[in-house]
XYZ file of C-alpha atoms in Angstrom:
516
model
C -0.005 0.031 0.081
C 1.711 3.153 -1.244
C 1.190 6.915 -0.638
C -0.742 7.530 -4.063
C -3.178 4.733 -3.117
C -3.908 6.186 0.196
C -4.364 9.611 -1.240
C -6.890 8.262 -3.926
C -8.817 6.600 -1.170
C -8.846 9.581 1.015
C -9.969 11.822 -1.889
C -12.728 9.551 -2.608
C -14.031 9.461 1.002
C -13.679 13.176 1.207
C -15.551 13.808 -1.938
C -18.334 11.595 -0.757
C -18.596 13.461 2.554
C -18.462 16.735 0.638
C -21.623 15.649 -1.336
C -23.357 14.565 1.864
C -22.564 17.761 3.694
C -23.947 19.880 0.791
C -27.109 18.031 1.237
C -27.167 18.491 5.064
C -26.460 22.128 4.730
C -29.296 22.487 2.157
C -31.770 20.803 4.492
C -30.530 22.797 7.592
C -30.978 26.076 5.717
C -34.654 25.087 4.541
C -35.426 24.176 8.205
C -33.998 27.510 9.429
C -36.060 29.446 6.812
C -39.305 27.501 7.366
C -39.072 27.595 11.061
C -37.514 31.080 11.255
C -34.881 29.798 13.500
C -32.681 32.883 13.228
C -35.474 35.345 13.706
C -36.666 33.392 16.720
C -33.245 33.211 18.216
C -32.690 36.854 17.831
C -36.100 37.647 19.443
C -35.120 35.467 22.420
C -31.701 37.015 22.562
C -33.158 40.378 22.805
C -35.380 39.265 25.622
C -32.506 37.903 27.412
C -30.715 41.327 26.879
C -33.750 43.062 28.240
C -34.188 40.664 31.159
C -30.813 41.142 32.905
C -31.679 40.358 36.567
C -35.367 40.493 36.345
C -37.689 38.367 38.419
C -40.179 35.890 36.957
C -42.948 38.286 37.856
C -41.444 40.770 35.421
C -41.440 38.462 32.451
C -44.728 39.464 30.971
C -43.704 43.222 30.905
C -40.430 42.444 29.373
C -42.150 40.460 26.661
C -44.393 43.431 26.024
C -41.573 45.880 25.892
C -39.777 43.576 23.285
C -43.109 43.559 21.220
C -43.120 47.308 21.311
C -39.633 47.451 20.276
C -40.259 45.234 17.293
C -43.249 47.308 16.341
C -41.025 50.204 15.885
C -40.999 51.346 12.183
C -37.160 51.087 12.020
C -37.334 47.474 12.787
C -40.508 46.685 10.776
C -38.693 48.257 7.690
C -35.804 45.659 8.152
C -38.427 42.754 7.957
C -39.156 42.678 4.475
C -41.928 40.401 3.187
C -42.768 39.678 -0.553
C -46.082 40.697 -1.793
C -48.493 39.132 -4.373
C -50.909 36.265 -4.615
C -48.622 33.744 -6.241
C -45.703 34.741 -3.895
C -47.812 34.370 -0.741
C -49.122 30.928 -1.544
C -46.026 29.094 -0.554
C -45.151 31.636 2.216
C -48.533 31.018 3.778
C -47.539 27.382 4.075
C -44.280 28.240 5.768
C -46.190 30.765 8.105
C -48.457 28.005 9.188
C -45.721 25.642 9.713
C -43.599 28.213 11.752
C -46.756 29.208 13.782
C -47.353 25.546 14.657
C -43.662 25.139 15.754
C -43.717 28.164 17.835
C -46.876 27.112 19.595
C -45.461 23.757 20.400
C -42.209 25.247 21.588
C -43.715 28.033 23.617
C -45.352 26.267 26.527
C -45.965 28.950 28.766
C -49.155 31.131 28.049
C -47.296 34.435 28.251
C -44.740 33.506 25.768
C -47.318 32.650 23.096
C -47.872 36.478 22.502
C -44.705 36.816 20.278
C -43.564 39.568 17.985
C -44.816 37.631 14.993
C -48.443 38.308 14.055
C -49.059 40.153 17.358
C -52.203 41.908 17.460
C -51.551 43.697 20.728
C -48.836 45.737 19.010
C -50.602 46.158 15.728
C -48.134 43.822 13.868
C -49.828 41.738 11.205
C -46.543 40.300 10.069
C -45.817 36.535 10.238
C -42.149 36.752 10.395
C -39.419 38.707 11.992
C -36.016 40.005 10.955
C -33.124 37.565 11.416
C -30.682 40.438 11.825
C -30.990 44.003 13.451
C -28.217 46.531 13.338
C -27.081 47.853 16.813
C -27.822 51.536 15.811
C -31.473 50.488 14.873
C -31.802 48.650 18.005
C -30.596 51.473 20.165
C -32.716 53.974 18.368
C -35.786 51.744 18.513
C -35.317 51.194 22.399
C -34.770 54.883 23.158
C -37.890 55.741 20.965
C -39.937 53.050 22.718
C -39.006 54.435 26.043
C -39.693 57.909 24.623
C -36.366 59.182 26.235
C -36.278 62.065 23.638
C -39.673 63.222 24.943
C -38.775 62.891 28.524
C -35.419 64.894 27.777
C -37.368 67.565 26.131
C -39.959 67.756 29.052
C -37.223 67.985 31.566
C -35.533 70.757 29.634
C -38.633 72.473 29.059
C -39.515 72.579 32.817
C -36.107 73.853 33.649
C -36.151 76.382 30.934
C -39.567 77.563 32.228
C -38.070 77.910 35.761
C -34.956 79.638 34.442
C -37.326 82.170 32.639
C -39.364 82.874 35.809
C -36.203 83.394 37.815
C -34.689 85.849 35.399
C -37.898 87.803 35.115
C -38.251 87.879 38.758
C -34.788 89.403 39.039
C -35.540 91.985 36.258
C -38.787 92.791 37.957
C -36.947 93.459 41.204
C -34.598 95.758 39.663
C -37.670 97.599 38.075
C -39.552 97.954 41.318
C -36.414 99.259 43.024
C -35.986 101.813 40.032
C -39.651 102.904 40.686
C -39.102 103.472 44.219
C -36.021 105.545 43.473
C -37.643 107.796 40.977
C -40.619 108.162 42.948
C -44.341 108.157 41.682
C -45.466 111.574 40.307
C -47.255 112.975 37.429
C -43.900 114.203 35.744
C -42.453 110.631 35.784
C -45.583 108.978 34.335
C -44.116 108.778 30.663
C -41.077 106.843 32.114
C -43.101 104.634 34.098
C -45.290 103.833 31.022
C -42.042 103.300 28.847
C -40.712 101.124 31.763
C -43.619 98.797 32.017
C -43.950 98.493 28.319
C -40.243 97.476 28.023
C -40.641 94.889 30.839
C -43.770 93.666 29.155
C -41.746 93.213 25.871
C -38.976 91.260 27.453
C -41.577 89.191 29.380
C -43.438 88.431 26.194
C -40.211 87.509 24.408
C -39.131 85.169 27.295
C -42.695 83.514 27.197
C -42.485 83.302 23.399
C -38.975 81.618 23.620
C -40.233 78.913 26.026
C -43.415 78.255 23.940
C -41.224 77.857 20.759
C -39.066 75.195 22.727
C -42.087 73.376 23.936
C -43.218 73.272 20.336
C -39.806 71.972 19.078
C -39.310 75.087 16.941
C -36.300 76.165 19.009
C -33.505 73.917 20.399
C -31.776 75.140 23.702
C -29.050 77.011 22.102
C -31.474 79.168 19.953
C -33.769 79.633 23.106
C -30.992 80.865 25.287
C -29.562 83.013 22.383
C -32.957 84.607 21.962
C -33.233 85.349 25.788
C -29.740 86.879 25.677
C -30.579 89.028 22.762
C -33.842 90.105 24.232
C -32.113 91.055 27.519
C -29.650 93.126 25.742
C -32.283 94.858 23.795
C -34.056 95.675 27.082
C -30.906 97.209 28.550
C -30.115 99.020 25.323
C -33.651 100.421 25.122
C -33.316 101.954 28.673
C -30.083 103.457 27.917
C -31.358 105.107 24.480
C -35.084 105.506 24.756
C -35.623 106.369 28.344
C -37.140 109.832 29.055
C -35.094 110.121 32.292
C -31.499 111.292 32.339
C -28.875 108.454 32.108
C -27.393 109.479 35.551
C -30.592 108.569 37.306
C -30.650 105.200 35.665
C -26.863 104.222 35.964
C -27.338 102.063 39.118
C -30.310 100.082 37.642
C -28.518 99.693 34.436
C -25.478 98.358 36.079
C -27.545 95.974 38.144
C -29.341 94.758 34.914
C -25.961 94.375 33.241
C -24.615 92.514 36.181
C -27.795 90.111 36.087
C -27.226 89.554 32.678
C -23.500 88.786 32.669
C -23.867 86.718 35.642
C -26.948 84.414 34.699
C -26.476 84.528 30.797
C -22.856 85.131 30.032
C -22.876 83.017 26.913
C -25.020 80.385 25.353
C -23.001 77.468 26.269
C -21.878 78.605 29.614
C -25.629 79.233 30.592
C -26.882 75.846 29.500
C -23.980 74.034 31.248
C -24.275 75.910 34.474
C -28.043 75.964 34.880
C -28.357 72.228 33.822
C -31.063 73.122 31.210
C -29.750 70.283 28.966
C -30.117 67.228 31.393
C -27.287 64.798 31.382
C -27.580 61.158 30.515
C -27.670 60.204 34.280
C -30.558 62.427 34.860
C -32.638 61.198 31.739
C -32.262 57.560 33.099
C -33.287 58.663 36.522
C -36.300 60.325 35.117
C -37.873 56.836 34.185
C -37.371 55.486 37.716
C -39.952 56.201 40.382
C -38.598 57.646 43.569
C -35.614 59.546 42.292
C -35.032 63.599 42.694
C -35.318 63.883 38.915
C -38.581 61.897 38.728
C -40.112 64.190 41.574
C -38.872 67.317 39.723
C -40.363 66.207 36.367
C -43.738 65.107 37.729
C -44.231 68.074 39.932
C -43.700 70.424 37.208
C -46.113 68.495 34.697
C -48.802 67.992 37.105
C -50.279 71.410 36.631
C -48.938 72.053 33.145
C -49.052 69.096 30.649
C -51.005 66.181 32.005
C -50.860 64.580 28.661
C -47.120 64.188 28.724
C -47.227 63.194 32.434
C -49.830 60.294 31.411
C -47.512 59.205 28.631
C -44.564 59.177 30.957
C -46.319 57.227 33.845
C -47.531 54.834 31.227
C -43.981 54.138 29.898
C -42.796 53.502 33.676
C -45.681 51.388 34.424
C -44.691 48.936 31.477
C -41.031 49.309 32.220
C -39.706 46.623 34.578
C -37.590 47.915 37.354
C -34.582 45.684 36.320
C -34.618 47.399 32.804
C -34.643 50.700 34.491
C -31.816 49.759 36.637
C -29.821 48.610 33.456
C -30.495 51.785 31.793
C -29.304 53.639 34.815
C -26.085 51.629 34.712
C -25.503 52.208 31.095
C -26.171 55.857 31.604
C -23.561 56.004 34.279
C -20.968 54.162 32.036
C -22.000 56.632 29.145
C -21.377 59.484 31.241
C -17.773 58.646 31.805
C -17.219 58.750 28.119
C -18.594 62.166 27.329
C -17.150 65.673 27.755
C -20.339 67.757 27.602
C -24.027 67.358 28.306
C -24.984 68.019 24.789
C -23.644 64.397 23.821
C -25.846 62.849 26.559
C -28.660 60.848 24.704
C -25.927 60.031 21.837
C -23.757 58.627 24.448
C -26.597 56.552 25.858
C -27.348 55.335 22.510
C -23.841 54.374 21.855
C -23.655 52.501 24.982
C -26.766 50.787 24.249
C -25.287 49.748 20.781
C -22.074 48.518 22.427
C -23.946 46.462 24.820
C -26.290 45.050 22.093
C -23.249 44.039 20.035
C -21.691 42.289 22.986
C -24.964 40.460 23.608
C -25.469 39.571 19.972
C -21.751 38.257 19.863
C -22.696 35.786 22.701
C -25.935 34.952 21.105
C -24.137 34.207 17.882
C -22.130 31.762 19.716
C -24.944 30.021 21.248
C -26.643 29.882 17.722
C -23.635 28.345 16.260
C -23.578 25.641 18.963
C -27.178 24.890 18.500
C -26.679 24.769 14.664
C -23.853 22.301 15.357
C -26.141 20.061 17.262
C -28.797 20.109 14.519
C -26.026 19.515 11.906
C -24.953 16.455 13.872
C -28.600 15.001 14.033
C -29.002 15.797 10.406
C -25.631 14.039 9.759
C -26.744 10.923 11.477
C -30.111 10.909 9.766
C -28.650 11.424 6.369
C -25.897 8.727 7.045
C -28.510 6.264 7.966
C -31.117 7.376 5.005
C -28.393 7.080 2.436
C -26.730 4.056 3.938
C -23.391 5.769 4.215
C -21.234 3.259 6.075
C -17.711 4.610 6.511
C -16.095 1.174 6.668
C -18.039 -0.019 3.635
C -17.022 3.002 1.642
C -13.477 2.632 2.565
C -13.484 -0.930 1.627
C -15.180 -0.282 -1.898
C -12.639 2.569 -2.628
C -9.712 0.420 -1.692
C -10.874 -2.521 -3.889
C -12.494 -0.742 -6.907
C -9.839 1.093 -8.941
C -12.380 2.344 -11.523
C -14.537 3.935 -8.971
C -11.592 5.377 -7.433
C -10.121 6.842 -10.471
C -13.533 8.496 -11.423
C -13.979 10.156 -8.295
C -10.529 11.251 -8.157
C -10.809 12.718 -11.507
C -13.984 14.565 -10.797
C -12.696 15.723 -7.518
C -9.752 17.206 -9.324
C -11.730 18.957 -11.873
C -13.911 20.705 -9.090
C -10.842 21.824 -7.227
C -9.329 23.049 -10.571
C -12.520 25.192 -11.284
C -12.230 26.707 -7.925
C -8.431 26.947 -7.637
C -8.576 30.700 -7.104
C -10.953 30.460 -4.011
C -9.907 27.369 -2.010
C -10.251 29.403 1.176
C -13.975 30.189 0.387
C -16.267 28.843 -2.208
C -19.821 29.663 -3.015
C -21.909 26.755 -1.831
C -24.438 27.107 -4.568
C -21.682 26.958 -7.233
C -20.098 23.887 -5.408
C -23.534 22.173 -5.207
C -24.149 22.478 -9.007
C -20.614 21.225 -9.862
C -21.058 18.094 -7.536
C -24.415 17.588 -9.187
C -22.796 17.359 -12.545
C -20.169 14.798 -11.239
C -22.798 12.688 -9.541
C -24.245 11.959 -13.078
C -20.977 10.033 -13.785
C -20.203 8.334 -10.532
C -22.103 5.459 -8.881
C -21.101 6.260 -5.236
C -20.874 3.369 -2.785
C -23.883 4.619 -0.792
C -27.570 3.923 -0.778
C -29.797 0.869 -0.267
C -29.585 -0.649 -3.766
C -29.023 -4.336 -4.293
C -25.399 -3.842 -5.345
C -24.467 -2.255 -1.979
C -26.620 -4.515 0.328
C -25.216 -7.562 -1.272
C -21.739 -6.783 -0.232
C -22.799 -5.212 3.101
C -25.565 -7.762 4.210
C -25.234 -10.616 1.687
C -28.845 -10.037 0.765
C -30.692 -8.539 -2.202
C -34.379 -7.777 -3.053
C -34.414 -10.763 -5.484
C -34.011 -13.223 -2.726
C -36.910 -14.908 -1.124
C -35.726 -14.698 2.493
C -36.824 -11.638 4.516
C -34.531 -8.670 5.090
C -31.987 -9.186 7.902
C -32.985 -6.314 10.097
C -30.895 -7.414 12.966
C -27.744 -7.127 10.835
C -28.334 -3.373 10.468
C -26.674 -3.220 13.872
C -23.358 -3.855 12.127
C -23.775 -0.816 9.886
C -24.387 1.499 12.885
C -20.822 2.267 13.730
C -20.176 3.218 10.100
C -23.265 5.462 10.148
C -22.305 7.210 13.427
C -18.764 7.996 11.965
C -20.297 9.467 8.635
C -22.831 11.330 10.624
C -20.099 13.006 12.566
C -18.187 13.704 9.332
C -21.188 15.236 7.678
C -21.902 17.546 10.508
C -18.320 18.928 9.981
C -19.814 20.976 6.952
C -19.168 21.435 3.304
C -16.438 24.137 3.607
C -14.355 21.907 5.866
C -14.474 18.962 3.254
C -13.953 21.203 0.443
C -10.780 22.779 2.037
C -9.564 19.274 2.843
C -10.248 18.131 -0.544
C -8.361 20.931 -2.205
C -5.379 20.229 -0.040
C -5.457 16.485 -0.623
C -5.663 17.057 -4.433
C -2.791 19.395 -4.470
C -0.446 16.924 -2.436
C -1.651 14.236 -4.968
C -0.585 16.593 -7.820
C 3.114 16.806 -6.874
C 3.464 19.513 -9.625
C 1.270 21.842 -7.395
C 2.097 21.833 -3.706
C -0.241 23.352 -1.170
C -0.396 27.224 -0.880
C 1.006 27.078 2.678
C 4.170 25.307 1.489
C 4.630 27.786 -1.476
C 4.311 30.688 1.036
C 6.754 28.967 3.242
C 9.245 28.500 0.580
C 9.053 32.031 -0.462
């Protein structure tokens, strides 16, 4: 027994396992598509991510939150479903099979309300996405929790308080000026001018707050408008006042001091007064009992009951464990930012990072599960095709014609894919092996030719099939099942290396690189 003979037998065995592995991968892909294994695994992984340290009593609310996230238009746009009568006929069959599979696997009653075809969240789709980008998930979670609305409400409340404080300070200066000038008829024009000027700045400040509440202005524009209005008020007193400037000098200095102290610049004002809530405060706003929650609810009770009701509804359906997780993410995000303007964006990035880590772990779990399914399919295919490893080795070692035919076809397939031995398209490889099968009678199957050699029995014989002798085939099936589960890419790569070793004129690529 020489080396070329061993290589030919090995190439023949590898080629057979390559074909059977392609069959297994096709079946596994079909099962994954019909039963939506990827989409189902992704949904469960997201539930695990949201669950964290949640108690069993919170499971229903976590499932509801997951459904709300899946109902977000960003995620729904990822889940593309074909349209049309002819296209939907086979899809309805797969939907029915997938629905039956999920109803059998989801034993608990609360688990039956999944994101697929869930009427509670208005989702009439029968499938879910098998992949969700981290930025889409983070944005969907933030929108589901209405964090931008909470941030806007908190900023609006603080801006309104800031407005009232500044107007109260200005009003105090105006009253002192009134006492200083004295109330008499000759100062009536000045008082009318003073009250009109104060009414104008008051109206300007009120308009700024209203514009911010209506999302017409951001905080920068709002504070900038207040600063400009304050400057106009001071300038108007200087230029248009009926009184001499020397009688207004103290009041003007006080107003200028108040303006410089409370509103030195847009960025400085926002930073010092906390008008833009930081990411930690936003996270605390959705957790009852915190100072920020009390601040916001107290301000909204008399002003905007609709926003307060929406906020309370969000908190009611938010499990405490998730609120704690978001608070932890916010604290980590706060360590990575330099100013408050990046707060929500930093929280979004932290959620993306956390989601990526979770999906990486989920991918490992899915691959392990897929390996288990591949092993089961490999054993079934080995038994169904009677792929006895010991018998195949025996046939290949004794039948030189079979050995040469397989070696020749295997060499052609490797030659056709010589530029992509590291990776080959499965569909292309499947097409090439199908052509080769038309020329080869592989030593597998339940035909008389194989059964006569394996069990000394054919269908033409009158005696019954020796079922008990199948036990002798099982060790070979088990070996073949394990080999099939290793996957087509593994066997194709091994086939390429074996063919290159056999063709001494072309050593393996690794050898060429070493010599170079």
